[in-house]
PDB file of C-alpha atoms and ligand atoms in Angstrom:
ATOM      1  CA  MET A   1     122.040 107.485  99.712  1.00 91.00           C
ATOM      2  CA  PHE A   2     121.053 103.586 100.659  1.00 96.00           C
ATOM      3  CA  PHE A   3     118.425 102.808 103.038  1.00 98.00           C
ATOM      4  CA  GLY A   4     119.685 100.433 106.170  1.00 97.00           C
ATOM      5  CA  SER A   5     122.909 103.387 106.326  1.00 97.00           C
ATOM      6  CA  GLN A   6     121.072 104.588 109.924  1.00 97.00           C
ATOM      7  CA  PHE A   7     119.804 101.237 111.460  1.00 97.00           C
ATOM      8  CA  PHE A   8     117.371 101.762 114.312  1.00 98.00           C
ATOM      9  CA  HIS A   9     116.104  97.961 115.581  1.00 98.00           C
ATOM     10  CA  LEU A  10     112.710  99.297 118.180  1.00 98.00           C
ATOM     11  CA  ASP A  11     111.688  96.436 120.887  1.00 98.00           C
ATOM     12  CA  LYS A  12     108.063  98.344 121.564  1.00 98.00           C
ATOM     13  CA  VAL A  13     107.323 102.411 119.435  1.00 98.00           C
ATOM     14  CA  ASP A  14     104.052 104.288 119.322  1.00 98.00           C
ATOM     15  CA  SER A  15     104.537 104.059 115.330  1.00 98.00           C
ATOM     16  CA  THR A  16     107.682 103.428 113.660  1.00 98.00           C
ATOM     17  CA  ASN A  17     106.662 106.462 111.147  1.00 98.00           C
ATOM     18  CA  ASN A  18     106.426 108.828 114.383  1.00 98.00           C
ATOM     19  CA  PHE A  19     109.675 107.328 115.377  1.00 98.00           C
ATOM     20  CA  ALA A  20     111.426 108.360 112.206  1.00 98.00           C
ATOM     21  CA  ALA A  21     109.191 112.123 112.047  1.00 98.00           C
ATOM     22  CA  ASN A  22     110.329 112.799 115.582  1.00 98.00           C
ATOM     23  CA  LEU A  23     113.813 112.158 114.568  1.00 98.00           C
ATOM     24  CA  ILE A  24     113.698 114.033 111.713  1.00 98.00           C
ATOM     25  CA  GLU A  25     112.073 117.428 113.471  1.00 97.00           C
ATOM     26  CA  LYS A  26     115.498 116.658 115.935  1.00 97.00           C
ATOM     27  CA  GLY A  27     117.873 116.526 113.260  1.00 96.00           C
ATOM     28  CA  LEU A  28     118.725 113.123 114.066  1.00 96.00           C
ATOM     29  CA  CYS A  29     117.827 111.488 111.442  1.00 97.00           C
ATOM     30  CA  GLN A  30     120.056 110.214 108.038  1.00 97.00           C
ATOM     31  CA  ASN A  31     119.207 109.948 104.875  1.00 98.00           C
ATOM     32  CA  GLY A  32     118.148 106.406 103.808  1.00 98.00           C
ATOM     33  CA  ALA A  33     117.378 105.938 107.699  1.00 98.00           C
ATOM     34  CA  VAL A  34     115.498 102.262 109.105  1.00 98.00           C
ATOM     35  CA  ILE A  35     113.147 102.042 111.758  1.00 98.00           C
ATOM     36  CA  LEU A  36     112.273  98.193 112.775  1.00 98.00           C
ATOM     37  CA  ALA A  37     109.900  97.740 115.832  1.00 98.00           C
ATOM     38  CA  ASP A  38     108.646  94.012 117.160  1.00 98.00           C
ATOM     39  CA  GLU A  39     105.726  96.073 117.993  1.00 98.00           C
ATOM     40  CA  GLN A  40     103.758  99.147 117.715  1.00 98.00           C
ATOM     41  CA  THR A  41     100.850 100.301 120.227  1.00 98.00           C
ATOM     42  CA  LEU A  42      99.329 102.724 117.790  1.00 97.00           C
ATOM     43  CA  GLY A  43     100.526 101.285 114.473  1.00 98.00           C
ATOM     44  CA  ARG A  44      98.196 104.114 111.550  1.00 98.00           C
ATOM     45  CA  GLY A  45      96.993 102.894 108.615  1.00 96.00           C
ATOM     46  CA  GLN A  46      95.585 104.747 105.717  1.00 93.00           C
ATOM     47  CA  ARG A  47      92.758 106.673 106.653  1.00 87.00           C
ATOM     48  CA  ASP A  48      93.209 107.600 110.118  1.00 88.00           C
ATOM     49  CA  SER A  49      92.449 103.619 110.547  1.00 93.00           C
ATOM     50  CA  LEU A  50      94.487 101.613 112.923  1.00 95.00           C
ATOM     51  CA  TRP A  51      96.961  98.770 111.695  1.00 97.00           C
ATOM     52  CA  GLU A  52      97.200  96.002 114.008  1.00 96.00           C
ATOM     53  CA  SER A  53     100.143  93.461 114.337  1.00 97.00           C
ATOM     54  CA  GLU A  54     100.824  90.817 116.702  1.00 98.00           C
ATOM     55  CA  PRO A  55     104.174  91.571 118.593  1.00 98.00           C
ATOM     56  CA  HIS A  56     107.414  89.646 116.948  1.00 98.00           C
ATOM     57  CA  LYS A  57     105.398  88.538 114.234  1.00 98.00           C
ATOM     58  CA  ASN A  58     105.558  91.082 110.986  1.00 98.00           C
ATOM     59  CA  ILE A  59     107.269  93.755 109.755  1.00 98.00           C
ATOM     60  CA  LEU A  60     106.817  97.168 111.170  1.00 98.00           C
ATOM     61  CA  CYS A  61     109.106  99.210 109.309  1.00 98.00           C
ATOM     62  CA  SER A  62     109.663 102.708 108.068  1.00 98.00           C
ATOM     63  CA  PHE A  63     112.375 103.969 105.873  1.00 98.00           C
ATOM     64  CA  VAL A  64     113.574 107.456 105.567  1.00 98.00           C
ATOM     65  CA  TYR A  65     114.523 109.382 102.458  1.00 98.00           C
ATOM     66  CA  PHE A  66     116.008 112.751 102.011  1.00 97.00           C
ATOM     67  CA  PRO A  67     115.726 113.031  97.986  1.00 95.00           C
ATOM     68  CA  ASP A  68     118.143 116.098  96.569  1.00 94.00           C
ATOM     69  CA  ASN A  69     116.440 118.626  95.387  1.00 93.00           C
ATOM     70  CA  VAL A  70     113.905 116.693  93.701  1.00 94.00           C
ATOM     71  CA  SER A  71     110.299 117.683  92.256  1.00 94.00           C
ATOM     72  CA  VAL A  72     107.168 116.767  93.979  1.00 95.00           C
ATOM     73  CA  ASP A  73     106.356 115.571  90.492  1.00 93.00           C
ATOM     74  CA  LYS A  74     108.609 112.362  91.527  1.00 93.00           C
ATOM     75  CA  LEU A  75     106.022 111.742  94.260  1.00 94.00           C
ATOM     76  CA  GLU A  76     104.211 108.706  92.479  1.00 93.00           C
ATOM     77  CA  ALA A  77     107.241 107.312  90.928  1.00 95.00           C
ATOM     78  CA  TYR A  78     108.898 106.517  94.818  1.00 96.00           C
ATOM     79  CA  ASN A  79     104.989 105.575  95.722  1.00 95.00           C
ATOM     80  CA  TYR A  80     105.575 102.867  92.921  1.00 96.00           C
ATOM     81  CA  CYS A  81     109.154 101.632  93.954  1.00 97.00           C
ATOM     82  CA  LEU A  82     107.626 100.761  97.006  1.00 98.00           C
ATOM     83  CA  SER A  83     104.967  98.645  96.204  1.00 98.00           C
ATOM     84  CA  ILE A  84     107.272  97.300  93.189  1.00 98.00           C
ATOM     85  CA  ALA A  85     109.825  96.104  95.704  1.00 98.00           C
ATOM     86  CA  LEU A  86     107.330  94.515  98.219  1.00 98.00           C
ATOM     87  CA  VAL A  87     105.991  92.500  95.693  1.00 98.00           C
ATOM     88  CA  ASN A  88     109.659  91.435  94.607  1.00 98.00           C
ATOM     89  CA  CYS A  89     110.532  90.529  98.061  1.00 98.00           C
ATOM     90  CA  LEU A  90     107.369  88.148  98.481  1.00 98.00           C
ATOM     91  CA  LYS A  91     108.370  86.367  95.170  1.00 98.00           C
ATOM     92  CA  LEU A  92     111.511  86.182  95.936  1.00 98.00           C
ATOM     93  CA  PHE A  93     110.008  84.133  98.856  1.00 98.00           C
ATOM     94  CA  GLN A  94     107.704  81.868  96.310  1.00 98.00           C
ATOM     95  CA  ILE A  95     105.019  84.381  96.740  1.00 98.00           C
ATOM     96  CA  ASP A  96     102.548  85.612  94.324  1.00 98.00           C
ATOM     97  CA  ALA A  97     101.301  89.432  95.199  1.00 98.00           C
ATOM     98  CA  ALA A  98      99.661  91.780  93.603  1.00 98.00           C
ATOM     99  CA  ILE A  99      99.609  95.662  93.965  1.00 98.00           C
ATOM    100  CA  LYS A 100      95.542  96.886  94.266  1.00 97.00           C
ATOM    101  CA  TRP A 101      95.837 100.501  93.135  1.00 97.00           C
ATOM    102  CA  PRO A 102      97.482 102.786  94.791  1.00 95.00           C
ATOM    103  CA  ASN A 103      99.757 100.738  97.201  1.00 92.00           C
ATOM    104  CA  ASP A 104      98.157  97.897  99.271  1.00 97.00           C
ATOM    105  CA  ILE A 105      99.199  94.099  98.493  1.00 98.00           C
ATOM    106  CA  LEU A 106      97.297  91.374  98.051  1.00 98.00           C
ATOM    107  CA  VAL A 107      97.428  87.621  98.312  1.00 98.00           C
ATOM    108  CA  ASN A 108      94.771  85.467  96.912  1.00 96.00           C
ATOM    109  CA  ASN A 109      92.075  89.559  96.871  1.00 95.00           C
ATOM    110  CA  LYS A 110      93.192  89.131 100.637  1.00 97.00           C
ATOM    111  CA  LYS A 111      95.700  92.244 101.939  1.00 98.00           C
ATOM    112  CA  ILE A 112      99.428  91.081 103.009  1.00 98.00           C
ATOM    113  CA  ALA A 113     100.697  94.229 103.188  1.00 98.00           C
ATOM    114  CA  GLY A 114     100.009  98.257 103.429  1.00 98.00           C
ATOM    115  CA  VAL A 115     101.879 101.361 102.938  1.00 98.00           C
ATOM    116  CA  LEU A 116     101.543 104.868 104.503  1.00 98.00           C
ATOM    117  CA  ILE A 117     104.038 107.236 102.949  1.00 97.00           C
ATOM    118  CA  GLU A 118     104.512 110.426 104.471  1.00 98.00           C
ATOM    119  CA  ASN A 119     105.484 113.306 102.786  1.00 97.00           C
ATOM    120  CA  SER A 120     107.249 117.091 103.669  1.00 97.00           C
ATOM    121  CA  LEU A 121     107.088 119.126 100.347  1.00 97.00           C
ATOM    122  CA  SER A 122     108.138 122.680 100.350  1.00 96.00           C
ATOM    123  CA  ALA A 123     108.168 125.196  97.346  1.00 96.00           C
ATOM    124  CA  GLY A 124     107.382 122.317  94.737  1.00 97.00           C
ATOM    125  CA  LYS A 125     109.986 120.125  96.375  1.00 97.00           C
ATOM    126  CA  ILE A 126     110.491 116.800  98.194  1.00 97.00           C
ATOM    127  CA  LYS A 127     111.871 117.612 101.742  1.00 97.00           C
ATOM    128  CA  SER A 128     111.218 114.298 103.402  1.00 97.00           C
ATOM    129  CA  MET A 129     109.868 111.022 102.849  1.00 98.00           C
ATOM    130  CA  ILE A 130     108.496 108.278 105.204  1.00 98.00           C
ATOM    131  CA  PHE A 131     107.303 104.823 103.764  1.00 98.00           C
ATOM    132  CA  GLY A 132     105.557 103.013 106.398  1.00 98.00           C
ATOM    133  CA  VAL A 133     105.277  99.166 105.485  1.00 98.00           C
ATOM    134  CA  GLY A 134     103.158  96.908 107.541  1.00 98.00           C
ATOM    135  CA  LEU A 135     104.269  93.458 105.740  1.00 98.00           C
ATOM    136  CA  ASN A 136     102.288  90.409 107.428  1.00 98.00           C
ATOM    137  CA  VAL A 137     104.830  87.764 108.101  1.00 98.00           C
ATOM    138  CA  ASN A 138     103.882  84.635 110.820  1.00 98.00           C
ATOM    139  CA  GLN A 139     100.666  86.108 112.339  1.00 98.00           C
ATOM    140  CA  LEU A 140      97.756  83.513 111.627  1.00 98.00           C
ATOM    141  CA  ASN A 141      94.735  84.367 113.294  1.00 96.00           C
ATOM    142  CA  PHE A 142      93.103  88.398 112.038  1.00 96.00           C
ATOM    143  CA  ASN A 143      90.320  90.348 113.418  1.00 93.00           C
ATOM    144  CA  TYR A 144      89.737  90.702 109.722  1.00 88.00           C
ATOM    145  CA  SER A 145      88.680  88.502 107.385  1.00 87.00           C
ATOM    146  CA  HIS A 146      90.582  90.072 104.696  1.00 94.00           C
ATOM    147  CA  ALA A 147      94.227  89.818 106.047  1.00 97.00           C
ATOM    148  CA  THR A 148      96.789  87.369 105.201  1.00 98.00           C
ATOM    149  CA  SER A 149     100.374  86.998 105.711  1.00 98.00           C
ATOM    150  CA  MET A 150     102.879  85.385 104.593  1.00 98.00           C
ATOM    151  CA  ALA A 151     103.215  82.128 106.540  1.00 98.00           C
ATOM    152  CA  VAL A 152      99.435  81.476 105.676  1.00 98.00           C
ATOM    153  CA  ILE A 153      99.927  81.176 102.530  1.00 98.00           C
ATOM    154  CA  ALA A 154     103.093  79.645 102.827  1.00 98.00           C
ATOM    155  CA  ASP A 155     102.221  77.114 106.093  1.00 98.00           C
ATOM    156  CA  LYS A 156     105.678  78.041 107.366  1.00 98.00           C
ATOM    157  CA  VAL A 157     107.380  80.070 109.506  1.00 98.00           C
ATOM    158  CA  PHE A 158     109.735  82.784 108.165  1.00 98.00           C
ATOM    159  CA  ASP A 159     113.160  84.629 109.529  1.00 98.00           C
ATOM    160  CA  LEU A 160     111.417  88.237 109.846  1.00 98.00           C
ATOM    161  CA  SER A 161     115.232  89.390 109.424  1.00 97.00           C
ATOM    162  CA  GLU A 162     115.557  87.819 106.022  1.00 98.00           C
ATOM    163  CA  VAL A 163     112.375  88.879 105.136  1.00 98.00           C
ATOM    164  CA  SER A 164     113.206  92.650 106.340  1.00 98.00           C
ATOM    165  CA  SER A 165     116.446  92.371 104.485  1.00 98.00           C
ATOM    166  CA  CYS A 166     115.353  90.773 101.829  1.00 98.00           C
ATOM    167  CA  LEU A 167     112.881  94.609 101.793  1.00 98.00           C
ATOM    168  CA  THR A 168     115.460  96.749 102.323  1.00 98.00           C
ATOM    169  CA  GLN A 169     117.555  95.397  99.415  1.00 98.00           C
ATOM    170  CA  GLN A 170     114.681  95.572  97.044  1.00 98.00           C
ATOM    171  CA  PHE A 171     114.118  99.213  97.752  1.00 98.00           C
ATOM    172  CA  ASN A 172     117.407 100.148  97.171  1.00 97.00           C
ATOM    173  CA  HIS A 173     117.299  98.945  94.050  1.00 97.00           C
ATOM    174  CA  TRP A 174     113.810 100.129  92.745  1.00 97.00           C
ATOM    175  CA  ILE A 175     114.497 103.564  94.286  1.00 95.00           C
ATOM    176  CA  SER A 176     117.494 103.978  91.623  1.00 93.00           C
ATOM    177  CA  PHE A 177     115.543 104.431  89.027  1.00 93.00           C
ATOM    178  CA  VAL A 178     113.289 106.963  89.926  1.00 93.00           C
ATOM    179  CA  GLU A 179     115.530 109.942  88.386  1.00 83.00           C
ATOM    180  CA  ASN A 180     115.881 108.117  85.212  1.00 82.00           C
ATOM    181  CA  LYS A 181     113.882 105.613  84.500  1.00 81.00           C
ATOM    182  CA  THR A 182     110.359 106.668  85.808  1.00 82.00           C
ATOM    183  CA  PRO A 183     108.988 104.430  82.461  1.00 88.00           C
ATOM    184  CA  LEU A 184     110.216 101.701  83.627  1.00 92.00           C
ATOM    185  CA  LEU A 185     108.773 101.614  87.171  1.00 94.00           C
ATOM    186  CA  LYS A 186     105.575 103.099  85.778  1.00 94.00           C
ATOM    187  CA  GLN A 187     105.676  99.525  83.453  1.00 94.00           C
ATOM    188  CA  GLN A 188     106.830  97.002  86.385  1.00 96.00           C
ATOM    189  CA  TYR A 189     103.712  98.843  88.692  1.00 97.00           C
ATOM    190  CA  THR A 190     101.222  98.449  85.735  1.00 97.00           C
ATOM    191  CA  SER A 191     101.823  95.287  85.345  1.00 96.00           C
ATOM    192  CA  ASN A 192     101.521  94.103  88.584  1.00 97.00           C
ATOM    193  CA  LEU A 193      98.607  95.806  88.914  1.00 98.00           C
ATOM    194  CA  PHE A 194      95.327  93.839  90.878  1.00 97.00           C
ATOM    195  CA  GLY A 195      93.053  92.865  88.443  1.00 95.00           C
ATOM    196  CA  LEU A 196      94.447  94.413  85.414  1.00 97.00           C
ATOM    197  CA  GLN A 197      92.884  93.465  82.144  1.00 96.00           C
ATOM    198  CA  LYS A 198      89.808  92.274  84.349  1.00 95.00           C
ATOM    199  CA  VAL A 199      86.630  92.853  84.874  1.00 96.00           C
ATOM    200  CA  LEU A 200      85.680  94.246  88.333  1.00 96.00           C
ATOM    201  CA  ARG A 201      83.304  95.349  90.641  1.00 97.00           C
ATOM    202  CA  PHE A 202      83.794  99.259  91.584  1.00 97.00           C
ATOM    203  CA  LYS A 203      81.437 101.635  93.674  1.00 95.00           C
ATOM    204  CA  ILE A 204      82.037 105.446  92.199  1.00 93.00           C
ATOM    205  CA  LEU A 205      80.544 107.850  94.016  1.00 88.00           C
ATOM    206  CA  LEU A 206      77.488 106.124  95.144  1.00 88.00           C
ATOM    207  CA  HIS A 207      77.066 103.775  92.044  1.00 93.00           C
ATOM    208  CA  GLU A 208      78.895  99.993  91.399  1.00 96.00           C
ATOM    209  CA  LEU A 209      79.677  99.865  88.322  1.00 95.00           C
ATOM    210  CA  ASP A 210      81.856  96.979  86.087  1.00 96.00           C
ATOM    211  CA  GLY A 211      85.018  98.390  85.190  1.00 97.00           C
ATOM    212  CA  VAL A 212      88.161  97.367  83.519  1.00 97.00           C
ATOM    213  CA  ILE A 213      91.581  98.694  84.908  1.00 97.00           C
ATOM    214  CA  VAL A 214      93.668  99.636  81.793  1.00 97.00           C
ATOM    215  CA  GLY A 215      96.641 101.238  83.965  1.00 96.00           C
ATOM    216  CA  VAL A 216      97.298 104.551  85.878  1.00 96.00           C
ATOM    217  CA  ASN A 217      98.434 107.621  84.135  1.00 94.00           C
ATOM    218  CA  GLU A 218     100.775 110.613  84.201  1.00 89.00           C
ATOM    219  CA  ASN A 219      99.748 111.711  87.749  1.00 90.00           C
ATOM    220  CA  GLY A 220      99.083 108.034  88.953  1.00 93.00           C
ATOM    221  CA  GLU A 221      95.562 108.177  88.823  1.00 95.00           C
ATOM    222  CA  LEU A 222      93.618 105.039  87.721  1.00 97.00           C
ATOM    223  CA  GLU A 223      92.510 104.691  84.303  1.00 97.00           C
ATOM    224  CA  VAL A 224      89.697 102.478  84.306  1.00 97.00           C
ATOM    225  CA  ASN A 225      87.321 101.525  81.441  1.00 97.00           C
ATOM    226  CA  ILE A 226      83.764 101.441  81.860  1.00 95.00           C
ATOM    227  CA  GLU A 227      81.459 100.758  79.034  1.00 93.00           C
ATOM    228  CA  GLY A 228      83.621 101.653  76.477  1.00 95.00           C
ATOM    229  CA  ASN A 229      84.801 105.154  77.847  1.00 96.00           C
ATOM    230  CA  VAL A 230      88.867 105.235  79.906  1.00 97.00           C
ATOM    231  CA  ARG A 231      87.776 107.396  82.751  1.00 96.00           C
ATOM    232  CA  SER A 232      90.622 108.301  85.740  1.00 97.00           C
ATOM    233  CA  PHE A 233      90.092 108.544  88.985  1.00 96.00           C
ATOM    234  CA  LYS A 234      92.347 109.935  91.834  1.00 94.00           C
ATOM    235  CA  ASN A 235      92.331 107.663  95.447  1.00 89.00           C
ATOM    236  CA  LYS A 236      88.956 107.620  97.331  1.00 88.00           C
ATOM    237  CA  GLU A 237      87.181 108.485  94.353  1.00 94.00           C
ATOM    238  CA  ILE A 238      86.497 104.885  93.237  1.00 95.00           C
ATOM    239  CA  SER A 239      86.638 101.999  95.655  1.00 94.00           C
ATOM    240  CA  PHE A 240      87.131  98.097  94.600  1.00 95.00           C
ATOM    241  CA  LEU A 241      83.664  96.269  96.254  1.00 94.00           C
ATOM    242  CA  LEU A 242      85.772  92.220  96.274  1.00 79.00           C
TER     243      LEU A 242
HETATM  244  C1  LIG B   1      97.662 100.587 105.487  1.00 53.39           C
HETATM  245  O1  LIG B   1      96.465 101.194 105.913  1.00 53.39           O
HETATM  246  O2  LIG B   1      96.908  99.556 104.882  1.00 53.39           O
HETATM  247  C2  LIG B   1      98.754 101.050 105.779  1.00 53.39           C
HETATM  248  C3  LIG B   1      99.807 100.401 106.938  1.00 53.39           C
HETATM  249  C4  LIG B   1     100.838 100.835 107.141  1.00 53.39           C
HETATM  250  C5  LIG B   1     101.408 100.072 108.456  1.00 53.39           C
HETATM  251  C6  LIG B   1     102.552 100.347 109.040  1.00 53.39           C
HETATM  252  S1  LIG B   1     103.633  99.843 109.998  1.00 53.39           S
HETATM  253  C7  LIG B   1     104.882 100.404 110.150  1.00 53.39           C
HETATM  254  C8  LIG B   1     104.268 101.790 109.635  1.00 53.39           C
HETATM  255  N1  LIG B   1     104.154 102.880 110.971  1.00 53.39           N
HETATM  256  C9  LIG B   1     102.611 102.894 110.862  1.00 53.39           C
HETATM  257  O3  LIG B   1     102.074 103.958 112.191  1.00 53.39           O
HETATM  258  N2  LIG B   1     102.021 102.546 109.837  1.00 53.39           N
HETATM  259  C10 LIG B   1     103.116 101.928 109.084  1.00 53.39           C
END
């Protein structure tokens, strides 16, 4: 399997993740399919949010993967791969990014890329994964003050196809480590974590607290040292106050 073995370049679509899900349902999707769109009319983000993107400016894509008899235990490792691929791709374009747990990509404390992974599971095994990526490349103005792009950071225009090829190559590289070298992925992911070993302000339930991120545990939960005790948090149990 390699990402890009089947490739769809769409002018306009509601959401590349929806397009991928429809292809899978109709049995038309190959393992490794990549769906890239110039424009989304209903781009979806995490927590039921919308992902807005100016047409023809950014990377909007979905990678489809059908793991072969792989346990759901590996879901975290796949998640790590995509984040690592994004950070390394940006690094190749001289942009220094970090992973805000679990999978936002930040540059200068602002979000440059977001990930929406949609899985289909059965009997403890992963049937299919759709890795949706929105990477801000050439957009200069955003409705949200906490968003940024490669062009804002580097003050130049990037070739979208070069960026998408680089991301695909990186993802192909890192996904090959899932089966046998998950500790390496965890180490790579952790070392690129935003705020690692720094005091940050968090919201936990209704409380605002200072804590220091020390890593992630075997289940992919964020480990934070709060007043000398290391506590683990699932997604939605903790938020960053940036
Ligand atoms: C987030 O909220 O951070 C996740 C954003 C994910 C957006 C991408 S754009 C391509 C793919 N298709 C979608 O509808 N969403 C993802």
